XYZ file of C-alpha atoms in Angstrom:
674
model
C 0.000 0.000 0.000
C 3.004 2.337 0.170
C 2.690 3.466 -3.492
C -0.964 4.348 -2.886
C -0.058 6.611 0.053
C 2.675 8.237 -2.065
C 0.183 8.886 -4.862
C -2.246 10.368 -2.333
C 0.512 12.640 -0.983
C 1.304 13.805 -4.521
C -2.399 14.466 -5.082
C -2.475 16.557 -1.903
C 0.459 18.645 -3.123
C -1.205 19.222 -6.481
C -4.412 20.153 -4.680
C -2.452 22.716 -2.663
C -1.240 24.325 -5.892
C -4.830 24.330 -7.130
C -5.909 25.965 -3.884
C -3.449 28.809 -4.516
C -5.086 29.385 -7.914
C -8.712 29.039 -6.799
C -8.341 30.581 -3.356
C -10.197 33.788 -4.236
C -13.029 32.060 -6.092
C -16.260 31.005 -4.360
C -15.785 27.414 -5.490
C -12.232 27.200 -4.131
C -13.152 25.759 -0.739
C -15.409 23.137 -2.340
C -12.624 21.963 -4.660
C -9.907 21.876 -1.982
C -11.904 20.424 0.902
C -13.917 18.085 -1.319
C -10.734 16.872 -3.003
C -9.042 16.444 0.384
C -12.006 14.392 1.595
C -11.766 12.091 -1.437
C -7.983 11.639 -1.162
C -8.081 10.972 2.585
C -10.794 8.401 1.940
C -8.500 6.515 -0.425
C -5.546 6.712 1.996
C -7.754 5.614 4.897
C -9.021 2.610 2.970
C -5.473 1.594 2.017
C -4.298 1.893 5.630
C -7.219 -0.106 6.993
C -6.605 -2.817 4.409
C -2.919 -3.001 5.323
C -3.517 -3.287 9.071
C -6.760 -5.240 9.347
C -5.842 -7.900 6.788
C -2.272 -8.177 8.122
C -0.769 -7.723 4.683
C 2.985 -8.134 4.333
C 4.629 -4.718 3.932
C 5.901 -3.890 0.490
C 9.698 -3.539 0.317
C 10.909 0.012 0.632
C 10.026 2.388 -2.163
C 13.067 4.451 -3.139
C 12.443 7.778 -4.831
C 15.460 9.341 -6.590
C 14.968 12.752 -5.001
C 16.773 14.555 -2.228
C 20.482 14.263 -1.572
C 22.587 12.787 -4.427
C 23.187 9.077 -4.000
C 20.856 8.844 -1.000
C 17.312 9.240 -2.257
C 14.233 9.046 -0.045
C 12.960 5.723 1.300
C 9.313 5.072 2.140
C 7.624 2.005 3.592
C 4.434 1.122 5.441
C 4.510 -1.372 8.301
C 1.861 -2.039 10.969
C 2.869 0.930 13.137
C 2.752 3.290 10.161
C -0.604 1.827 9.067
C -2.164 2.539 12.456
C -1.043 6.163 12.502
C -2.078 6.593 8.874
C -5.561 5.483 9.960
C -5.547 8.080 12.753
C -4.194 10.756 10.402
C -6.555 10.199 7.510
C -9.658 9.547 9.598
C -9.118 12.840 11.406
C -8.306 14.595 8.125
C -11.428 13.208 6.444
C -13.617 14.485 9.289
C -11.892 17.891 9.220
C -12.356 18.154 5.444
C -16.065 17.285 5.731
C -16.472 19.855 8.505
C -14.634 22.470 6.431
C -16.998 22.033 3.478
C -19.560 23.908 5.538
C -17.372 25.853 7.952
C -15.041 27.068 5.173
C -17.821 29.092 3.559
C -17.608 31.572 6.417
C -13.858 32.169 6.094
C -13.138 35.808 5.184
C -9.756 35.172 3.532
C -9.802 31.574 2.261
C -6.789 32.163 0.015
C -4.612 32.215 3.131
C -5.784 28.715 4.129
C -6.572 26.694 1.008
C -2.992 26.400 -0.368
C -1.568 25.197 2.954
C -4.310 22.788 4.018
C -3.621 19.944 1.527
C 0.139 20.412 1.924
C -0.289 19.920 5.666
C -2.149 16.658 5.055
C 0.488 15.474 2.569
C 3.321 16.201 5.000
C 1.720 14.257 7.849
C 1.190 11.220 5.618
C 4.767 11.369 4.348
C 6.243 11.643 7.864
C 4.497 8.420 8.866
C 5.768 6.376 5.896
C 9.274 7.888 5.742
C 11.953 5.206 6.165
C 15.109 7.326 6.422
C 16.160 10.296 8.521
C 16.516 12.691 5.588
C 13.000 12.100 4.266
C 11.538 12.096 7.762
C 13.070 15.441 8.738
C 12.242 17.045 5.389
C 8.582 16.040 5.654
C 8.563 16.971 9.358
C 9.693 20.487 8.492
C 7.119 20.682 5.684
C 4.456 19.742 8.239
C 5.674 22.457 10.609
C 5.838 25.171 7.951
C 2.434 24.299 6.470
C 0.776 24.288 9.898
C 2.495 27.583 10.736
C 0.982 29.073 7.579
C -2.451 27.907 8.728
C -1.932 29.351 12.214
C -0.957 32.691 10.659
C -4.037 32.827 8.403
C -5.468 35.782 10.369
C -2.107 37.485 10.793
C -3.510 40.988 11.232
C -4.223 40.125 14.877
C -1.184 40.792 17.086
C -2.016 37.837 19.337
C -2.022 35.497 16.331
C 1.331 36.833 15.140
C 2.738 36.161 18.601
C 1.252 32.654 18.543
C 2.847 32.005 15.151
C 6.238 33.206 16.372
C 6.142 30.986 19.473
C 5.045 27.998 17.406
C 7.785 28.500 14.824
C 10.470 28.794 17.497
C 9.321 25.670 19.332
C 9.015 23.747 16.065
C 12.546 24.744 15.083
C 13.919 23.685 18.464
C 12.129 20.342 18.185
C 13.494 19.734 14.686
C 17.019 20.506 15.873
C 16.624 17.941 18.669
C 15.395 15.325 16.186
C 18.280 16.127 13.828
C 20.772 15.452 16.622
C 18.803 12.345 17.610
C 19.008 10.859 14.116
C 22.655 11.859 13.916
C 23.400 9.748 16.990
C 21.365 6.873 15.582
C 23.206 7.065 12.252
C 26.598 6.974 13.947
C 29.966 7.811 12.471
C 29.226 5.984 9.211
C 26.152 8.106 8.468
C 23.650 5.357 7.641
C 20.468 7.401 7.523
C 18.091 4.604 6.469
C 15.956 3.291 9.320
C 16.861 -0.297 8.421
C 20.553 0.448 9.010
C 19.811 2.277 12.283
C 17.714 -0.661 13.448
C 20.585 -3.117 12.984
C 23.343 -0.925 14.438
C 24.970 -1.560 17.817
C 25.459 1.447 20.084
C 26.525 2.108 23.651
C 24.066 2.679 26.484
C 24.937 6.361 26.854
C 24.166 6.943 23.178
C 20.771 5.320 23.728
C 20.140 7.548 26.739
C 20.931 10.681 24.710
C 18.646 9.460 21.931
C 15.769 9.046 24.413
C 16.256 12.552 25.812
C 16.496 14.118 22.358
C 13.434 12.185 21.174
C 11.491 13.424 24.206
C 12.456 17.004 23.386
C 11.978 16.739 19.622
C 8.759 14.753 19.495
C 7.528 16.124 22.834
C 7.747 19.713 21.639
C 5.342 18.889 18.792
C 3.110 16.657 20.931
C 2.817 19.152 23.803
C 4.771 17.603 26.655
C 5.505 19.873 29.604
C 7.672 22.003 29.558
C 7.633 22.137 25.706
C 3.880 22.759 25.670
C 3.856 26.546 25.597
C 2.919 26.895 21.916
C -0.303 24.810 22.096
C -2.556 27.230 24.028
C -1.514 30.007 21.647
C -1.440 28.256 18.267
C -4.526 26.038 18.519
C -6.989 28.862 19.285
C -5.371 31.048 16.611
C -6.014 28.600 13.764
C -9.406 27.988 12.107
C -11.387 25.333 13.954
C -10.910 22.527 11.430
C -7.162 23.233 11.469
C -7.194 23.290 15.280
C -8.815 19.851 15.194
C -6.072 18.615 12.869
C -3.270 20.074 14.949
C -4.655 18.779 18.239
C -6.164 15.496 17.133
C -3.776 14.462 14.351
C -0.476 16.352 14.334
C 0.213 15.566 17.978
C -0.289 11.881 17.095
C 2.286 12.175 14.310
C 4.693 13.426 16.980
C 3.788 10.467 19.203
C 4.429 8.198 16.215
C 7.900 9.731 15.862
C 8.670 8.978 19.510
C 7.425 5.389 19.236
C 9.356 4.828 16.009
C 12.602 6.032 17.553
C 12.319 4.518 21.025
C 10.590 1.205 20.347
C 11.970 0.475 16.887
C 15.287 2.183 16.139
C 17.235 2.693 19.350
C 17.513 -0.962 20.365
C 17.280 -2.575 23.831
C 15.847 -0.298 26.509
C 17.147 0.413 30.000
C 14.592 0.396 32.821
C 15.197 4.006 33.809
C 14.221 5.226 30.333
C 10.691 4.234 31.193
C 10.948 6.055 34.519
C 11.897 9.315 32.773
C 9.024 9.035 30.304
C 6.616 8.136 33.117
C 7.556 11.184 35.190
C 7.259 13.561 32.249
C 3.937 12.034 31.206
C 2.421 12.140 34.691
C 3.459 15.752 35.237
C 2.097 16.699 31.819
C -1.271 15.049 32.460
C -1.938 16.843 35.748
C -0.619 20.255 34.729
C -2.460 20.167 31.411
C -5.879 19.647 32.944
C -5.181 22.197 35.705
C -4.351 24.730 33.009
C -7.646 23.868 31.285
C -9.662 24.358 34.480
C -8.417 27.931 34.842
C -9.195 29.065 31.285
C -12.387 30.660 29.967
C -11.645 30.587 26.221
C -13.249 27.404 24.886
C -10.519 26.657 22.326
C -7.772 27.335 24.857
C -9.493 24.910 27.246
C -9.403 22.244 24.532
C -5.759 23.007 23.740
C -4.723 22.536 27.360
C -6.818 19.370 27.509
C -4.723 18.041 24.630
C -1.650 18.433 26.834
C -3.338 16.315 29.504
C -4.213 13.515 27.094
C -0.745 13.519 25.555
C 0.583 13.075 29.089
C -1.649 10.027 29.577
C -0.356 8.531 26.328
C 3.245 9.028 27.408
C 2.482 7.400 30.769
C 1.451 4.320 28.803
C 4.581 4.504 26.656
C 6.792 4.879 29.730
C 5.173 1.850 31.338
C 5.678 -0.160 28.155
C 9.365 0.808 28.115
C 9.826 -0.215 31.750
C 8.056 -3.544 31.296
C 9.987 -4.219 28.081
C 13.332 -3.580 29.789
C 12.462 -6.164 32.453
C 11.196 -8.769 29.992
C 7.530 -8.482 31.066
C 6.267 -8.526 27.504
C 2.551 -9.149 28.135
C 2.454 -6.237 30.574
C 4.388 -4.126 28.050
C 1.865 -5.077 25.355
C -0.978 -4.020 27.685
C 0.607 -0.616 28.390
C 1.452 -0.003 24.736
C -2.061 -1.028 23.671
C -3.511 1.439 26.181
C -1.310 4.236 24.802
C -2.166 3.477 21.168
C -5.863 3.081 21.977
C -5.901 6.439 23.764
C -4.107 8.085 20.837
C -6.936 6.930 18.559
C -9.579 7.937 21.092
C -8.119 11.383 21.586
C -8.275 12.053 17.868
C -11.967 11.087 17.857
C -13.286 13.083 20.789
C -10.924 16.055 20.591
C -11.682 16.616 16.892
C -15.395 16.527 17.733
C -14.915 19.069 20.500
C -12.927 21.445 18.291
C -15.598 21.159 15.604
C -18.179 22.036 18.229
C -16.086 24.978 19.410
C -15.947 26.237 15.829
C -19.716 25.873 15.529
C -20.173 27.826 18.776
C -17.815 30.566 17.650
C -19.624 30.941 14.325
C -23.063 30.865 15.950
C -22.312 33.363 18.728
C -19.251 35.287 17.581
C -17.412 34.595 20.838
C -15.199 31.952 22.432
C -15.624 33.291 25.976
C -17.282 30.637 28.106
C -18.668 33.325 30.419
C -20.717 34.759 27.515
C -22.382 31.469 26.558
C -25.184 29.409 28.067
C -28.423 27.799 26.948
C -27.016 26.675 23.610
C -28.709 23.281 23.921
C -32.006 25.042 23.116
C -30.657 26.666 19.953
C -28.107 24.114 18.734
C -30.087 20.981 19.548
C -28.454 18.671 17.000
C -24.791 19.586 17.475
C -25.240 19.578 21.261
C -25.647 15.783 21.213
C -22.229 14.860 19.700
C -20.640 17.504 21.905
C -22.172 15.800 24.957
C -20.892 12.399 23.800
C -17.388 13.789 23.190
C -17.364 15.587 26.556
C -18.377 12.369 28.331
C -15.735 10.423 26.387
C -12.899 12.784 27.242
C -14.062 12.732 30.874
C -13.555 8.929 30.775
C -17.150 7.998 31.569
C -18.279 4.459 30.705
C -19.261 3.045 28.286
C -17.426 5.454 25.986
C -13.994 5.055 24.442
C -12.095 7.363 26.793
C -12.952 5.115 29.723
C -11.871 1.979 27.829
C -8.341 3.190 27.086
C -7.792 4.771 30.508
C -9.062 1.575 32.163
C -6.455 -0.388 30.203
C -3.818 2.101 31.350
C -4.805 1.640 34.999
C -4.723 -2.149 34.552
C -1.139 -1.820 33.316
C -0.283 0.324 36.340
C -1.681 -2.384 38.620
C 0.874 -4.827 37.188
C 3.775 -2.609 38.295
C 4.456 -4.363 41.668
C 6.090 -7.160 39.661
C 8.783 -4.747 38.445
C 12.090 -5.530 40.170
C 13.524 -1.990 40.442
C 12.780 -0.161 43.680
C 12.545 3.192 41.882
C 9.788 1.918 39.631
C 7.984 0.281 42.551
C 7.761 3.724 44.172
C 7.218 5.849 41.077
C 4.561 3.886 39.198
C 1.914 3.948 41.990
C 2.550 7.675 42.382
C 2.078 8.122 38.637
C -1.085 6.038 38.894
C -2.388 8.473 41.513
C -1.594 11.364 39.166
C -3.457 9.611 36.341
C -6.493 9.138 38.593
C -6.273 12.775 39.722
C -6.045 14.042 36.149
C -9.079 11.924 35.198
C -11.087 13.451 38.048
C -9.998 16.943 37.021
C -10.928 16.187 33.393
C -14.431 15.234 34.518
C -14.772 18.519 36.389
C -13.310 20.422 33.443
C -15.839 19.132 30.930
C -18.789 19.332 33.295
C -17.791 22.985 33.518
C -17.292 23.285 29.754
C -20.524 21.642 28.644
C -22.686 22.767 31.543
C -21.859 26.454 31.237
C -21.875 26.550 27.431
C -24.970 24.475 26.713
C -27.122 24.391 29.847
C -28.845 27.092 31.881
C -29.775 30.446 30.377
C -27.970 32.561 27.847
C -25.431 34.894 29.443
C -25.228 37.334 26.509
C -27.396 38.520 23.613
C -25.063 36.677 21.231
C -25.730 33.362 22.991
C -29.472 34.083 23.022
C -29.388 34.593 19.233
C -27.259 31.518 18.440
C -28.228 29.256 15.540
C -27.517 25.689 14.520
C -24.464 24.904 12.405
C -24.540 23.614 8.818
C -25.209 20.010 7.779
C -21.594 19.253 6.797
C -20.318 20.314 10.208
C -23.049 18.339 11.945
C -22.222 15.291 9.840
C -18.542 15.406 10.815
C -19.386 15.796 14.499
C -22.012 13.042 14.511
C -19.711 10.639 12.640
C -16.821 11.004 15.086
C -19.138 10.924 18.105
C -20.611 7.681 16.760
C -17.120 6.214 16.540
C -16.503 7.294 20.160
C -19.544 5.290 21.173
C -18.650 2.307 18.975
C -15.049 2.125 20.221
C -16.304 2.392 23.809
C -18.918 -0.345 23.524
C -16.701 -2.633 21.408
C -13.159 -1.999 22.701
C -12.190 -5.637 22.224
C -12.356 -5.223 18.465
C -10.040 -2.211 18.660
C -7.611 -4.140 20.870
C -7.496 -6.951 18.308
C -6.772 -4.434 15.533
C -3.915 -2.991 17.604
C -2.442 -6.422 18.348
C -0.248 -6.622 15.187
C 1.330 -3.275 16.106
C 2.302 -4.374 19.612
C 3.549 -7.702 18.248
C 5.752 -5.937 15.698
C 7.286 -3.640 18.338
C 7.466 -5.966 21.342
C 7.125 -9.483 20.022
C 4.038 -9.896 22.241
C 0.336 -9.149 21.984
C -2.730 -9.248 24.186
C -5.001 -12.309 23.991
C -7.634 -12.146 21.260
C -10.776 -10.441 22.553
C -13.166 -11.379 19.763
C -15.539 -14.158 20.713
C -15.636 -13.489 24.465
C -19.070 -13.596 26.067
C -20.945 -10.300 25.882
C -17.970 -8.837 24.001
C -16.146 -8.456 27.321
C -12.551 -7.272 27.569
C -10.085 -9.490 29.439
C -6.634 -7.984 28.809
C -4.569 -10.362 30.954
C -6.637 -12.918 32.864
C -10.247 -12.984 33.989
C -9.117 -13.649 37.569
C -7.302 -10.285 37.616
C -9.613 -7.965 35.699
C -12.385 -7.823 33.136
C -14.637 -5.157 31.684
C -18.082 -5.666 30.116
C -18.861 -2.450 28.219
C -21.843 -3.848 26.357
C -23.536 -4.943 29.587
C -22.830 -1.545 31.130
C -24.256 0.202 28.055
C -27.399 -1.948 28.175
C -27.801 -1.305 31.922
C -27.428 2.469 31.456
C -29.908 2.481 28.580
C -32.509 0.422 30.452
C -32.176 2.240 33.790
C -32.192 5.654 32.106
C -35.181 4.740 29.978
C -37.142 3.424 32.961
C -36.341 6.553 34.969
C -37.506 8.822 32.160
C -40.653 6.736 31.661
C -41.436 6.803 35.391
C -41.017 10.571 35.576
C -43.160 11.046 32.481
C -45.873 8.681 33.718
C -46.094 9.597 37.374
C -44.573 13.053 37.519
C -46.529 16.269 37.469
C -47.633 17.359 34.021
C -48.171 20.935 35.102
C -45.581 23.323 33.704
C -44.964 26.381 35.802
C -42.828 29.319 34.790
C -41.629 31.963 37.218
C -38.710 34.381 37.554
C -35.482 32.844 38.799
C -34.762 33.275 42.500
C -32.227 36.063 42.908
C -31.590 35.921 46.664
C -34.454 38.284 47.435
C -33.343 40.942 44.951
C -35.350 41.928 41.933
C -34.074 40.531 38.616
C -32.072 43.423 37.141
C -31.957 41.835 33.702
C -35.483 40.719 32.758
C -34.251 38.722 29.802
C -31.848 36.837 32.004
C -29.020 37.430 29.569
C -26.433 37.977 32.264
C -27.283 34.696 33.895
C -28.220 35.950 37.367
C -27.966 33.071 39.818
C -25.847 30.937 37.503
C -22.322 29.740 38.044
C -19.638 31.598 36.168
C -16.656 29.661 34.779
C -14.378 31.263 37.360
C -16.739 30.500 40.214
C -17.154 26.878 39.144
C -13.403 26.263 39.146
C -12.636 28.362 42.232
C -12.396 25.463 44.769
C -9.930 23.529 42.605
C -8.027 26.700 41.795
C -7.630 27.616 45.450
C -6.512 24.154 46.538
C -4.174 23.211 43.698
C -3.237 26.349 41.760
C -2.509 28.826 44.541
C 0.965 27.462 45.132
C 1.667 25.905 41.749
C 0.455 28.718 39.469
C 0.408 31.591 41.979
C -3.309 31.928 41.307
C -5.286 34.545 43.203
C -8.784 36.005 43.062
C -9.743 39.665 42.972
C -13.210 40.339 44.398
C -14.842 43.735 43.837
C -17.788 44.287 46.214
C -20.340 47.055 45.616
C -20.555 49.792 48.269
C -23.268 49.636 50.964
C -26.702 50.326 49.527
C -25.742 49.326 46.003
C -27.551 46.137 44.941
C -25.228 45.594 41.993
C -23.461 42.259 41.723
C -20.012 41.589 43.025
C -17.284 40.885 40.467
C -14.767 38.060 40.672
C -11.678 37.890 38.491
C -8.773 35.510 38.787
C -5.133 35.725 37.745
C -2.498 33.034 37.395
C 0.996 32.590 36.037
C 2.359 29.733 33.961
C 5.329 28.494 36.040
C 7.095 27.183 32.938
C 7.080 30.622 31.340
C 8.262 32.260 34.542
C 10.958 29.737 35.474
C 12.262 28.615 32.072
C 11.379 30.674 29.042
C 11.473 34.202 30.442
C 15.086 33.833 31.745
C 16.031 31.993 28.549
C 14.728 34.774 26.319
C 16.464 37.395 28.447
C 19.756 35.473 28.300
C 19.541 35.023 24.528
C 18.810 38.719 24.109
C 21.813 39.631 26.253
C 24.116 37.271 24.326
C 22.802 38.580 21.006
C 23.591 42.136 22.043
C 27.132 41.116 22.971
C 27.609 39.066 19.808
C 26.437 41.988 17.704
C 29.983 43.391 17.939
C 31.246 40.569 15.717
C 29.857 42.200 12.595
C 32.243 45.143 12.992
C 35.564 43.188 13.057
C 38.338 43.347 10.480
C 38.901 40.788 7.717
C 41.982 39.411 9.487
C 39.977 38.585 12.599
C 37.293 36.904 10.502
C 39.937 34.728 8.815
C 41.352 33.866 12.237
C 37.909 32.708 13.413
C 37.499 30.560 10.305
C 40.925 28.965 10.889
C 40.157 28.173 14.552
C 36.770 26.701 13.621
C 38.381 24.512 10.950
C 40.975 23.170 13.409
C 38.289 22.391 16.016
C 36.142 20.550 13.480
C 39.097 18.500 12.209
C 40.055 17.532 15.766
C 36.465 16.538 16.531
C 36.296 14.430 13.362
C 39.542 12.689 14.267
C 38.314 11.918 17.789
C 34.927 10.727 16.517
C 36.398 8.262 14.038
């Protein structure tokens, strides 16, 4: 199937050129997004065929482009097939959503040329089989996504977001370049097959792990390389935000898995400990960030950080189990990570589509200005509810299934022989449980304030339903969230070839178990019956609704909302008197957890005596990563740049002296290296 993916990538590139020509025409968005939908459909079908039918991978395809005598190698194994499914399924949904959403774009010519190129680059990264092709396509992905982020560049905040994103992307690419350089070794074998068969020392492997964490983690959103996500994701159009959050971060996770589980060789146990600690910290901080935000797209961006942290917890566990020869446990942890990567694409894309629909319908992304949207956006509110429940890990949806598998892997950690892991893994398990609880609170806050209650602004009161293409994309992904949650055993069986290829082990086949139950290790240790739970919820909920309808009062009474004895100052109820504000909802968590960590504090403005006006609550917080890491770093770089500025005023003799010294140093380094 590799040639088919290459043809699809070429079609994407040609479609990008066509988008540059048709960008100012009314039919441009139909051609680009419709063509992207068709191409992603072909690529998705090819990827599903490759993985589900366990087809033997085609030998590497060598294209005579790039560096002379090197070329670019491409191949498609089980790992690549899985991430191609994630990439093209998310891209297909985004393209369908954009067929309707794209009609409202004021300057489509700034988006249409970059959108197909972005899709082509992500597909090419996944099937690249040498370092040169991988890094070239990785940079193309970064530049194309930067162009999409900068689509509305007249806004100063968006220009700042684009600058931060470009800097972090460049730093991540540099780390990956050094990582592949270490993997290639002194002989410079840049093909993945040669790297896979090379023998290297343990300290080289440790450096590779650290560089892979920085390079792939900066694109995925690991703390402390996460700072670009809450700026770039809200800046981009909503279908692009869904791609960046739901798909591009998974391409970065693919890069980490490819390097660490496939190319670097045997793992040391402490590699898993490092990944576990970074993942656990990322999960908790990400959801705490989300709880303190009021911008709906920024909330979703920070939530992406949390879910990426959960995925890396699974990857760290798999590394630790693999190093100690516990291959079934490693397969369980890796399956949980891969399953959650797929799940995150499904529910996060749905949520970003819903955020785009809200923004178009109301003209605002401020959660405090929303409310009551379930009465005006009745159709799109349903998939948003399903996605919010899925990301909150409520059964029987897919988010619960993957996080349950992750917790089952954590429960196997007492068998690990290292004392450090015996202490760290339960602590990480507590962080995972804490982040799951926070995620539930976060999306109760998100959905409850946006969709329930009364409208808090005239814009929310005048909201309207989104178009049929956008609704179709949201309903389709929400349906897959439900299907993957009720039938997780089928997904586990599809993932089994990937874990077998990377670890030489797989979970027991789940198909054929009674009631489609999930038994990842042994029924005596754990089992999960999602279909029974779904049936129980449906029956109990239906009986409750029927009982209330049959025996409850049929008299409908309407009266003004209770306002603590004061007269309603806003008869229309647009300011939501008596309703929770986003800040008030999150205040208990903010006071307990963010006061010390984020230096969060509340400012309360009380009206003077005799004034019946409402009190005002505002909160302020500081990102500790910005304060402790990036602010001093930027100041230091600025100081060094000012000092180095003198070098441009030297004489020619001094310049020649510098060149000579640099040449001697490089020759000495080459001699020592060889």
